[in-house]
């Protein structure tokens, strides 16, 4: 026999806890009366996902702190509320049926989604060090950038790593310096491709990461003052990337997939790189003389970051690019440059290496990989390899260990800051004669191109095929795809036309970036699905 309709109504059995009884709010009285006092939850709960019986997403976390500060006390009635029959049935007071509690559940659900995030931890990440490495997607980007703004003043050292889709192009031509050639390689790849992940880790001036929870009122991160959710020390920003639309090197993509990168999730939930760049410009992490950036082989890392903030192609020449890097990152350390300098000079800060430092530097030798160097320094990795978050954390740990054991806790600013391995300190020609020869070759190329143009205009001589002079190579994929960047590379006064068309003469060709009639492409995939 079914129970009477008003069994749990206000006129039912007396409340054994009268001090917890709350009268029905007036604005709900008419709704309650129309429901016939059936004992069902009030109408205000029916539309909320936490109380919908058929909603599969009802396993929300009511115990997480909300943006409005509604914690356990708010959700369960506070100090004077509680779970009295009156509060559950009528929805009044501060019980579970109250408006404050419902909003608390909703906020907690949003925060839990942002905290967990898709792909948080990866298959072998073991929860990404129990939540200390935070995956950032489109849905929690603004929240985590707000956290970073609150932390950067007390943790002004940033170690950084990027994961990008490999190298798909190389420039062609005669280059006056090695640095210029390396820069043009970086330039054409950065302008062609998009980053997949950027990881950053914060450190204090003594090399400590942010603690899991804060008791220091001077740190403006209220999200993590409740001791329920640990504050990250590392943030892994996951960018929008489609294997069906973007260009990439297959071996790089395969490596990332093996280590847990979910490209379907990147396509659906990834961050717009330019939105990230706009937030980074106003975050206090860049353009600040008191903030220090650390990277391991920094050339591509800062190339992608600079491109994202510029929202334009990189400058045509290396000197202009270096000025931008110096402006965005006034204090920049490249670990590869630091260790190579110590090895070459057997000295740091113009002082001979100590016995311990010499053993470390010589032990590293030619171990130029991040994992190899960490192993030599007995530094343990946290999280999977070849992911930007764990790699940025490992990069920072290596820097602080080298600073302590090799540089004796001091790195001379003027000697090491702003030096990019692969771009600085390797680029001058062997002699002045070499530079003069490079200039003469450029002038000859210009004159030859002008003569060929005149001949082509008269229709007397067809264009001979381009020759490989040691600084150039033919397309490996048959033809050059179009690219966003068709501007002159700034390395020669003239450039040839596309292969098989007018403008390219025999002999030395002017250096180019891909597009606009030149460039060298290695093996890559483009718009290929099902990878």
PDB file of N, CA and C in Angstrom, residues 100-194:
ATOM      1  N   UNK A 100      21.871  28.534  -2.309  1.00  0.00           N
ATOM      2  CA  UNK A 100      23.323  28.608  -2.115  1.00  0.00           C
ATOM      3  C   UNK A 100      23.973  27.243  -2.303  1.00  0.00           C
ATOM      4  N   UNK A 101      23.309  26.189  -1.748  1.00  0.00           N
ATOM      5  CA  UNK A 101      23.882  24.852  -1.872  1.00  0.00           C
ATOM      6  C   UNK A 101      23.868  24.383  -3.315  1.00  0.00           C
ATOM      7  N   UNK A 102      22.738  24.663  -4.019  1.00  0.00           N
ATOM      8  CA  UNK A 102      22.665  24.251  -5.422  1.00  0.00           C
ATOM      9  C   UNK A 102      23.744  24.936  -6.255  1.00  0.00           C
ATOM     10  N   UNK A 103      23.942  26.220  -6.023  1.00  0.00           N
ATOM     11  CA  UNK A 103      25.002  26.919  -6.749  1.00  0.00           C
ATOM     12  C   UNK A 103      26.369  26.393  -6.352  1.00  0.00           C
ATOM     13  N   UNK A 104      26.493  25.974  -5.103  1.00  0.00           N
ATOM     14  CA  UNK A 104      27.752  25.398  -4.661  1.00  0.00           C
ATOM     15  C   UNK A 104      28.067  24.117  -5.390  1.00  0.00           C
ATOM     16  N   UNK A 105      27.042  23.244  -5.548  1.00  0.00           N
ATOM     17  CA  UNK A 105      27.261  22.007  -6.287  1.00  0.00           C
ATOM     18  C   UNK A 105      27.658  22.302  -7.726  1.00  0.00           C
ATOM     19  N   UNK A 106      26.991  23.272  -8.322  1.00  0.00           N
ATOM     20  CA  UNK A 106      27.282  23.587  -9.716  1.00  0.00           C
ATOM     21  C   UNK A 106      28.705  24.107  -9.876  1.00  0.00           C
ATOM     22  N   UNK A 107      29.117  25.014  -8.980  1.00  0.00           N
ATOM     23  CA  UNK A 107      30.474  25.544  -9.050  1.00  0.00           C
ATOM     24  C   UNK A 107      31.504  24.465  -8.802  1.00  0.00           C
ATOM     25  N   UNK A 108      31.173  23.562  -7.859  1.00  0.00           N
ATOM     26  CA  UNK A 108      32.103  22.467  -7.577  1.00  0.00           C
ATOM     27  C   UNK A 108      32.261  21.560  -8.785  1.00  0.00           C
ATOM     28  N   UNK A 109      31.171  21.342  -9.504  1.00  0.00           N
ATOM     29  CA  UNK A 109      31.248  20.496 -10.696  1.00  0.00           C
ATOM     30  C   UNK A 109      32.144  21.122 -11.749  1.00  0.00           C
ATOM     31  N   UNK A 110      31.995  22.441 -11.946  1.00  0.00           N
ATOM     32  CA  UNK A 110      32.838  23.112 -12.926  1.00  0.00           C
ATOM     33  C   UNK A 110      34.301  23.060 -12.523  1.00  0.00           C
ATOM     34  N   UNK A 111      34.553  23.285 -11.209  1.00  0.00           N
ATOM     35  CA  UNK A 111      35.931  23.279 -10.766  1.00  0.00           C
ATOM     36  C   UNK A 111      36.537  21.888 -10.854  1.00  0.00           C
ATOM     37  N   UNK A 112      35.739  20.864 -10.540  1.00  0.00           N
ATOM     38  CA  UNK A 112      36.263  19.505 -10.621  1.00  0.00           C
ATOM     39  C   UNK A 112      36.596  19.143 -12.063  1.00  0.00           C
ATOM     40  N   UNK A 113      35.754  19.593 -13.009  1.00  0.00           N
ATOM     41  CA  UNK A 113      36.035  19.344 -14.420  1.00  0.00           C
ATOM     42  C   UNK A 113      37.333  20.014 -14.828  1.00  0.00           C
ATOM     43  N   UNK A 114      37.506  21.258 -14.396  1.00  0.00           N
ATOM     44  CA  UNK A 114      38.730  21.966 -14.738  1.00  0.00           C
ATOM     45  C   UNK A 114      39.946  21.322 -14.099  1.00  0.00           C
ATOM     46  N   UNK A 115      39.768  20.825 -12.859  1.00  0.00           N
ATOM     47  CA  UNK A 115      40.906  20.206 -12.161  1.00  0.00           C
ATOM     48  C   UNK A 115      41.307  18.894 -12.800  1.00  0.00           C
ATOM     49  N   UNK A 116      40.322  18.033 -13.033  1.00  0.00           N
ATOM     50  CA  UNK A 116      40.629  16.729 -13.608  1.00  0.00           C
ATOM     51  C   UNK A 116      41.086  16.879 -15.052  1.00  0.00           C
ATOM     52  N   UNK A 117      40.245  17.547 -15.848  1.00  0.00           N
ATOM     53  CA  UNK A 117      40.605  17.808 -17.235  1.00  0.00           C
ATOM     54  C   UNK A 117      40.779  16.536 -18.032  1.00  0.00           C
ATOM     55  N   UNK A 118      40.612  16.599 -19.328  1.00  0.00           N
ATOM     56  CA  UNK A 118      40.843  15.438 -20.165  1.00  0.00           C
ATOM     57  C   UNK A 118      42.321  15.127 -20.239  1.00  0.00           C
ATOM     58  N   UNK A 119      42.653  13.890 -20.076  1.00  0.00           N
ATOM     59  CA  UNK A 119      44.030  13.476 -20.236  1.00  0.00           C
ATOM     60  C   UNK A 119      44.939  13.857 -19.101  1.00  0.00           C
ATOM     61  N   UNK A 120      44.412  14.221 -17.938  1.00  0.00           N
ATOM     62  CA  UNK A 120      45.258  14.668 -16.837  1.00  0.00           C
ATOM     63  C   UNK A 120      46.037  13.499 -16.275  1.00  0.00           C
ATOM     64  N   UNK A 121      47.308  13.478 -16.520  1.00  0.00           N
ATOM     65  CA  UNK A 121      48.136  12.425 -15.969  1.00  0.00           C
ATOM     66  C   UNK A 121      48.682  11.496 -17.019  1.00  0.00           C
ATOM     67  N   UNK A 122      47.961  11.238 -18.090  1.00  0.00           N
ATOM     68  CA  UNK A 122      48.464  10.344 -19.125  1.00  0.00           C
ATOM     69  C   UNK A 122      48.446   8.909 -18.662  1.00  0.00           C
ATOM     70  N   UNK A 123      48.730   7.968 -19.541  1.00  0.00           N
ATOM     71  CA  UNK A 123      48.644   6.564 -19.204  1.00  0.00           C
ATOM     72  C   UNK A 123      49.669   6.127 -18.177  1.00  0.00           C
ATOM     73  N   UNK A 124      50.846   6.757 -18.167  1.00  0.00           N
ATOM     74  CA  UNK A 124      51.886   6.364 -17.235  1.00  0.00           C
ATOM     75  C   UNK A 124      52.312   7.519 -16.337  1.00  0.00           C
ATOM     76  N   UNK A 125      51.503   8.561 -16.279  1.00  0.00           N
ATOM     77  CA  UNK A 125      51.898   9.731 -15.521  1.00  0.00           C
ATOM     78  C   UNK A 125      51.672   9.627 -14.039  1.00  0.00           C
ATOM     79  N   UNK A 126      51.009   8.540 -13.568  1.00  0.00           N
ATOM     80  CA  UNK A 126      50.722   8.342 -12.154  1.00  0.00           C
ATOM     81  C   UNK A 126      50.090   9.596 -11.563  1.00  0.00           C
ATOM     82  N   UNK A 127      49.033  10.055 -12.256  1.00  0.00           N
ATOM     83  CA  UNK A 127      48.340  11.240 -11.776  1.00  0.00           C
ATOM     84  C   UNK A 127      49.167  12.494 -11.890  1.00  0.00           C
ATOM     85  N   UNK A 128      50.187  12.470 -12.786  1.00  0.00           N
ATOM     86  CA  UNK A 128      51.077  13.620 -12.948  1.00  0.00           C
ATOM     87  C   UNK A 128      51.524  14.137 -11.582  1.00  0.00           C
ATOM     88  N   UNK A 129      52.197  13.243 -10.849  1.00  0.00           N
ATOM     89  CA  UNK A 129      52.744  13.602  -9.537  1.00  0.00           C
ATOM     90  C   UNK A 129      51.656  14.108  -8.609  1.00  0.00           C
ATOM     91  N   UNK A 130      50.544  13.338  -8.570  1.00  0.00           N
ATOM     92  CA  UNK A 130      49.440  13.614  -7.651  1.00  0.00           C
ATOM     93  C   UNK A 130      48.924  15.043  -7.781  1.00  0.00           C
ATOM     94  N   UNK A 131      48.770  15.495  -9.018  1.00  0.00           N
ATOM     95  CA  UNK A 131      48.138  16.786  -9.257  1.00  0.00           C
ATOM     96  C   UNK A 131      49.086  17.952  -9.302  1.00  0.00           C
ATOM     97  N   UNK A 132      50.399  17.751  -9.111  1.00  0.00           N
ATOM     98  CA  UNK A 132      51.332  18.880  -9.153  1.00  0.00           C
ATOM     99  C   UNK A 132      51.633  19.319 -10.578  1.00  0.00           C
ATOM    100  N   UNK A 133      51.352  18.470 -11.561  1.00  0.00           N
ATOM    101  CA  UNK A 133      51.470  18.861 -12.968  1.00  0.00           C
ATOM    102  C   UNK A 133      50.055  19.015 -13.515  1.00  0.00           C
ATOM    103  N   UNK A 134      49.671  20.230 -13.830  1.00  0.00           N
ATOM    104  CA  UNK A 134      48.294  20.532 -14.210  1.00  0.00           C
ATOM    105  C   UNK A 134      48.150  20.587 -15.726  1.00  0.00           C
ATOM    106  N   UNK A 135      47.271  19.773 -16.260  1.00  0.00           N
ATOM    107  CA  UNK A 135      46.923  19.860 -17.675  1.00  0.00           C
ATOM    108  C   UNK A 135      45.998  21.050 -17.889  1.00  0.00           C
ATOM    109  N   UNK A 136      46.313  21.882 -18.831  1.00  0.00           N
ATOM    110  CA  UNK A 136      45.508  23.075 -19.121  1.00  0.00           C
ATOM    111  C   UNK A 136      44.938  22.936 -20.522  1.00  0.00           C
ATOM    112  N   UNK A 137      43.617  23.037 -20.602  1.00  0.00           N
ATOM    113  CA  UNK A 137      42.896  22.981 -21.865  1.00  0.00           C
ATOM    114  C   UNK A 137      42.105  24.275 -22.041  1.00  0.00           C
ATOM    115  N   UNK A 138      41.306  24.328 -23.046  1.00  0.00           N
ATOM    116  CA  UNK A 138      40.548  25.547 -23.319  1.00  0.00           C
ATOM    117  C   UNK A 138      39.623  25.910 -22.162  1.00  0.00           C
ATOM    118  N   UNK A 139      39.064  24.909 -21.491  1.00  0.00           N
ATOM    119  CA  UNK A 139      38.048  25.202 -20.470  1.00  0.00           C
ATOM    120  C   UNK A 139      38.633  25.736 -19.161  1.00  0.00           C
ATOM    121  N   UNK A 140      39.916  25.500 -18.877  1.00  0.00           N
ATOM    122  CA  UNK A 140      40.481  26.019 -17.627  1.00  0.00           C
ATOM    123  C   UNK A 140      41.679  26.936 -17.871  1.00  0.00           C
ATOM    124  N   UNK A 141      41.825  27.441 -19.086  1.00  0.00           N
ATOM    125  CA  UNK A 141      42.954  28.307 -19.403  1.00  0.00           C
ATOM    126  C   UNK A 141      42.929  29.585 -18.570  1.00  0.00           C
ATOM    127  N   UNK A 142      41.807  30.286 -18.554  1.00  0.00           N
ATOM    128  CA  UNK A 142      41.739  31.568 -17.843  1.00  0.00           C
ATOM    129  C   UNK A 142      41.993  31.374 -16.350  1.00  0.00           C
ATOM    130  N   UNK A 143      41.446  30.304 -15.768  1.00  0.00           N
ATOM    131  CA  UNK A 143      41.630  30.044 -14.342  1.00  0.00           C
ATOM    132  C   UNK A 143      43.097  29.824 -14.003  1.00  0.00           C
ATOM    133  N   UNK A 144      43.790  29.018 -14.800  1.00  0.00           N
ATOM    134  CA  UNK A 144      45.185  28.712 -14.485  1.00  0.00           C
ATOM    135  C   UNK A 144      46.106  29.895 -14.780  1.00  0.00           C
ATOM    136  N   UNK A 145      45.794  30.705 -15.779  1.00  0.00           N
ATOM    137  CA  UNK A 145      46.590  31.906 -16.005  1.00  0.00           C
ATOM    138  C   UNK A 145      46.433  32.883 -14.841  1.00  0.00           C
ATOM    139  N   UNK A 146      45.255  32.916 -14.246  1.00  0.00           N
ATOM    140  CA  UNK A 146      45.044  33.751 -13.061  1.00  0.00           C
ATOM    141  C   UNK A 146      45.914  33.260 -11.906  1.00  0.00           C
ATOM    142  N   UNK A 147      46.023  31.952 -11.752  1.00  0.00           N
ATOM    143  CA  UNK A 147      46.878  31.389 -10.711  1.00  0.00           C
ATOM    144  C   UNK A 147      48.337  31.774 -10.952  1.00  0.00           C
ATOM    145  N   UNK A 148      48.786  31.672 -12.193  1.00  0.00           N
ATOM    146  CA  UNK A 148      50.170  32.017 -12.518  1.00  0.00           C
ATOM    147  C   UNK A 148      50.460  33.483 -12.217  1.00  0.00           C
ATOM    148  N   UNK A 149      49.510  34.350 -12.502  1.00  0.00           N
ATOM    149  CA  UNK A 149      49.709  35.777 -12.194  1.00  0.00           C
ATOM    150  C   UNK A 149      49.889  35.998 -10.708  1.00  0.00           C
ATOM    151  N   UNK A 150      49.199  35.189  -9.893  1.00  0.00           N
ATOM    152  CA  UNK A 150      49.332  35.339  -8.451  1.00  0.00           C
ATOM    153  C   UNK A 150      50.619  34.765  -7.884  1.00  0.00           C
ATOM    154  N   UNK A 151      51.274  33.868  -8.621  1.00  0.00           N
ATOM    155  CA  UNK A 151      52.462  33.189  -8.107  1.00  0.00           C
ATOM    156  C   UNK A 151      53.777  33.785  -8.583  1.00  0.00           C
ATOM    157  N   UNK A 152      53.773  34.477  -9.726  1.00  0.00           N
ATOM    158  CA  UNK A 152      55.017  34.807 -10.391  1.00  0.00           C
ATOM    159  C   UNK A 152      55.895  35.733  -9.564  1.00  0.00           C
ATOM    160  N   UNK A 153      55.333  36.556  -8.713  1.00  0.00           N
ATOM    161  CA  UNK A 153      56.157  37.485  -7.946  1.00  0.00           C
ATOM    162  C   UNK A 153      57.068  36.755  -6.960  1.00  0.00           C
ATOM    163  N   UNK A 154      56.561  35.699  -6.337  1.00  0.00           N
ATOM    164  CA  UNK A 154      57.351  34.944  -5.373  1.00  0.00           C
ATOM    165  C   UNK A 154      58.082  33.762  -6.000  1.00  0.00           C
ATOM    166  N   UNK A 155      57.732  33.412  -7.243  1.00  0.00           N
ATOM    167  CA  UNK A 155      58.378  32.307  -7.946  1.00  0.00           C
ATOM    168  C   UNK A 155      58.771  32.786  -9.347  1.00  0.00           C
ATOM    169  N   UNK A 156      59.816  33.620  -9.426  1.00  0.00           N
ATOM    170  CA  UNK A 156      60.108  34.324 -10.691  1.00  0.00           C
ATOM    171  C   UNK A 156      61.022  33.567 -11.641  1.00  0.00           C
ATOM    172  N   UNK A 157      61.313  32.288 -11.390  1.00  0.00           N
ATOM    173  CA  UNK A 157      62.111  31.486 -12.318  1.00  0.00           C
ATOM    174  C   UNK A 157      61.190  30.498 -13.029  1.00  0.00           C
ATOM    175  N   UNK A 158      61.211  30.504 -14.361  1.00  0.00           N
ATOM    176  CA  UNK A 158      60.306  29.698 -15.172  1.00  0.00           C
ATOM    177  C   UNK A 158      61.127  28.784 -16.067  1.00  0.00           C
ATOM    178  N   UNK A 159      61.043  27.483 -15.837  1.00  0.00           N
ATOM    179  CA  UNK A 159      61.644  26.540 -16.784  1.00  0.00           C
ATOM    180  C   UNK A 159      60.579  26.129 -17.793  1.00  0.00           C
ATOM    181  N   UNK A 160      61.003  25.969 -19.033  1.00  0.00           N
ATOM    182  CA  UNK A 160      60.030  25.822 -20.122  1.00  0.00           C
ATOM    183  C   UNK A 160      60.464  24.752 -21.110  1.00  0.00           C
ATOM    184  N   UNK A 161      59.458  24.077 -21.685  1.00  0.00           N
ATOM    185  CA  UNK A 161      59.709  23.106 -22.746  1.00  0.00           C
ATOM    186  C   UNK A 161      58.534  23.142 -23.713  1.00  0.00           C
ATOM    187  N   UNK A 162      58.807  22.901 -24.975  1.00  0.00           N
ATOM    188  CA  UNK A 162      57.733  22.805 -25.973  1.00  0.00           C
ATOM    189  C   UNK A 162      57.784  21.451 -26.659  1.00  0.00           C
ATOM    190  N   UNK A 163      56.626  21.001 -27.072  1.00  0.00           N
ATOM    191  CA  UNK A 163      56.519  19.837 -27.951  1.00  0.00           C
ATOM    192  C   UNK A 163      55.887  20.325 -29.246  1.00  0.00           C
ATOM    193  N   UNK A 164      56.593  20.116 -30.350  1.00  0.00           N
ATOM    194  CA  UNK A 164      56.127  20.593 -31.651  1.00  0.00           C
ATOM    195  C   UNK A 164      56.259  19.465 -32.667  1.00  0.00           C
ATOM    196  N   UNK A 165      55.653  19.597 -33.838  1.00  0.00           N
ATOM    197  CA  UNK A 165      55.558  18.460 -34.770  1.00  0.00           C
ATOM    198  C   UNK A 165      56.781  18.231 -35.632  1.00  0.00           C
ATOM    199  N   UNK A 166      57.978  18.440 -35.071  1.00  0.00           N
ATOM    200  CA  UNK A 166      59.196  18.090 -35.780  1.00  0.00           C
ATOM    201  C   UNK A 166      59.708  19.189 -36.685  1.00  0.00           C
ATOM    202  N   UNK A 167      60.606  18.812 -37.593  1.00  0.00           N
ATOM    203  CA  UNK A 167      61.214  19.728 -38.565  1.00  0.00           C
ATOM    204  C   UNK A 167      60.848  19.229 -39.963  1.00  0.00           C
ATOM    205  N   UNK A 168      60.206  20.075 -40.720  1.00  0.00           N
ATOM    206  CA  UNK A 168      59.718  19.652 -42.043  1.00  0.00           C
ATOM    207  C   UNK A 168      60.353  20.438 -43.178  1.00  0.00           C
ATOM    208  N   UNK A 169      61.155  21.463 -42.879  1.00  0.00           N
ATOM    209  CA  UNK A 169      61.701  22.300 -43.947  1.00  0.00           C
ATOM    210  C   UNK A 169      63.080  22.805 -43.577  1.00  0.00           C
ATOM    211  N   UNK A 170      63.901  23.046 -44.589  1.00  0.00           N
ATOM    212  CA  UNK A 170      65.214  23.656 -44.391  1.00  0.00           C
ATOM    213  C   UNK A 170      65.435  24.702 -45.480  1.00  0.00           C
ATOM    214  N   UNK A 171      66.130  25.789 -45.125  1.00  0.00           N
ATOM    215  CA  UNK A 171      66.359  26.852 -46.117  1.00  0.00           C
ATOM    216  C   UNK A 171      67.444  26.456 -47.095  1.00  0.00           C
ATOM    217  N   UNK A 172      67.535  27.210 -48.209  1.00  0.00           N
ATOM    218  CA  UNK A 172      68.512  26.941 -49.251  1.00  0.00           C
ATOM    219  C   UNK A 172      69.359  28.172 -49.481  1.00  0.00           C
ATOM    220  N   UNK A 173      70.594  27.943 -49.919  1.00  0.00           N
ATOM    221  CA  UNK A 173      71.411  29.064 -50.358  1.00  0.00           C
ATOM    222  C   UNK A 173      72.708  29.190 -49.596  1.00  0.00           C
ATOM    223  N   UNK A 174      73.443  30.258 -49.885  1.00  0.00           N
ATOM    224  CA  UNK A 174      74.696  30.572 -49.204  1.00  0.00           C
ATOM    225  C   UNK A 174      74.390  31.465 -48.015  1.00  0.00           C
ATOM    226  N   UNK A 175      74.950  31.112 -46.847  1.00  0.00           N
ATOM    227  CA  UNK A 175      74.696  31.857 -45.626  1.00  0.00           C
ATOM    228  C   UNK A 175      76.006  32.395 -45.083  1.00  0.00           C
ATOM    229  N   UNK A 176      75.998  33.629 -44.643  1.00  0.00           N
ATOM    230  CA  UNK A 176      77.229  34.263 -44.171  1.00  0.00           C
ATOM    231  C   UNK A 176      77.684  33.690 -42.837  1.00  0.00           C
ATOM    232  N   UNK A 177      76.769  33.172 -42.012  1.00  0.00           N
ATOM    233  CA  UNK A 177      77.134  32.584 -40.724  1.00  0.00           C
ATOM    234  C   UNK A 177      76.322  31.323 -40.486  1.00  0.00           C
ATOM    235  N   UNK A 178      76.844  30.479 -39.625  1.00  0.00           N
ATOM    236  CA  UNK A 178      76.093  29.298 -39.222  1.00  0.00           C
ATOM    237  C   UNK A 178      74.835  29.699 -38.461  1.00  0.00           C
ATOM    238  N   UNK A 179      74.959  30.725 -37.637  1.00  0.00           N
ATOM    239  CA  UNK A 179      73.800  31.177 -36.869  1.00  0.00           C
ATOM    240  C   UNK A 179      72.665  31.600 -37.784  1.00  0.00           C
ATOM    241  N   UNK A 180      73.012  32.258 -38.887  1.00  0.00           N
ATOM    242  CA  UNK A 180      71.964  32.695 -39.817  1.00  0.00           C
ATOM    243  C   UNK A 180      71.268  31.501 -40.445  1.00  0.00           C
ATOM    244  N   UNK A 181      72.045  30.499 -40.814  1.00  0.00           N
ATOM    245  CA  UNK A 181      71.429  29.285 -41.375  1.00  0.00           C
ATOM    246  C   UNK A 181      70.509  28.613 -40.353  1.00  0.00           C
ATOM    247  N   UNK A 182      70.999  28.474 -39.122  1.00  0.00           N
ATOM    248  CA  UNK A 182      70.167  27.836 -38.092  1.00  0.00           C
ATOM    249  C   UNK A 182      68.902  28.652 -37.829  1.00  0.00           C
ATOM    250  N   UNK A 183      69.055  29.970 -37.803  1.00  0.00           N
ATOM    251  CA  UNK A 183      67.867  30.793 -37.560  1.00  0.00           C
ATOM    252  C   UNK A 183      66.849  30.636 -38.681  1.00  0.00           C
ATOM    253  N   UNK A 184      67.307  30.629 -39.954  1.00  0.00           N
ATOM    254  CA  UNK A 184      66.360  30.483 -41.052  1.00  0.00           C
ATOM    255  C   UNK A 184      65.673  29.117 -41.023  1.00  0.00           C
ATOM    256  N   UNK A 185      66.383  28.086 -40.548  1.00  0.00           N
ATOM    257  CA  UNK A 185      65.739  26.777 -40.371  1.00  0.00           C
ATOM    258  C   UNK A 185      64.638  26.866 -39.326  1.00  0.00           C
ATOM    259  N   UNK A 186      64.954  27.519 -38.210  1.00  0.00           N
ATOM    260  CA  UNK A 186      63.945  27.700 -37.157  1.00  0.00           C
ATOM    261  C   UNK A 186      62.780  28.528 -37.683  1.00  0.00           C
ATOM    262  N   UNK A 187      63.099  29.591 -38.382  1.00  0.00           N
ATOM    263  CA  UNK A 187      62.071  30.515 -38.853  1.00  0.00           C
ATOM    264  C   UNK A 187      61.063  29.831 -39.773  1.00  0.00           C
ATOM    265  N   UNK A 188      61.569  29.089 -40.769  1.00  0.00           N
ATOM    266  CA  UNK A 188      60.619  28.510 -41.723  1.00  0.00           C
ATOM    267  C   UNK A 188      59.782  27.409 -41.073  1.00  0.00           C
ATOM    268  N   UNK A 189      60.337  26.675 -40.112  1.00  0.00           N
ATOM    269  CA  UNK A 189      59.551  25.639 -39.442  1.00  0.00           C
ATOM    270  C   UNK A 189      58.551  26.222 -38.459  1.00  0.00           C
ATOM    271  N   UNK A 190      58.962  27.223 -37.696  1.00  0.00           N
ATOM    272  CA  UNK A 190      58.046  27.847 -36.734  1.00  0.00           C
ATOM    273  C   UNK A 190      56.900  28.535 -37.454  1.00  0.00           C
ATOM    274  N   UNK A 191      57.185  29.184 -38.600  1.00  0.00           N
ATOM    275  CA  UNK A 191      56.116  29.847 -39.350  1.00  0.00           C
ATOM    276  C   UNK A 191      55.177  28.849 -40.018  1.00  0.00           C
ATOM    277  N   UNK A 192      55.688  27.670 -40.341  1.00  0.00           N
ATOM    278  CA  UNK A 192      54.863  26.658 -41.005  1.00  0.00           C
ATOM    279  C   UNK A 192      54.003  25.865 -40.027  1.00  0.00           C
ATOM    280  N   UNK A 193      54.530  25.595 -38.841  1.00  0.00           N
ATOM    281  CA  UNK A 193      53.931  24.618 -37.938  1.00  0.00           C
ATOM    282  C   UNK A 193      53.282  25.288 -36.742  1.00  0.00           C
ATOM    283  N   UNK A 194      52.624  24.482 -35.942  1.00  0.00           N
ATOM    284  CA  UNK A 194      51.985  24.949 -34.716  1.00  0.00           C
ATOM    285  C   UNK A 194      52.494  24.137 -33.539  1.00  0.00           C
TER     286      UNK A 194
END
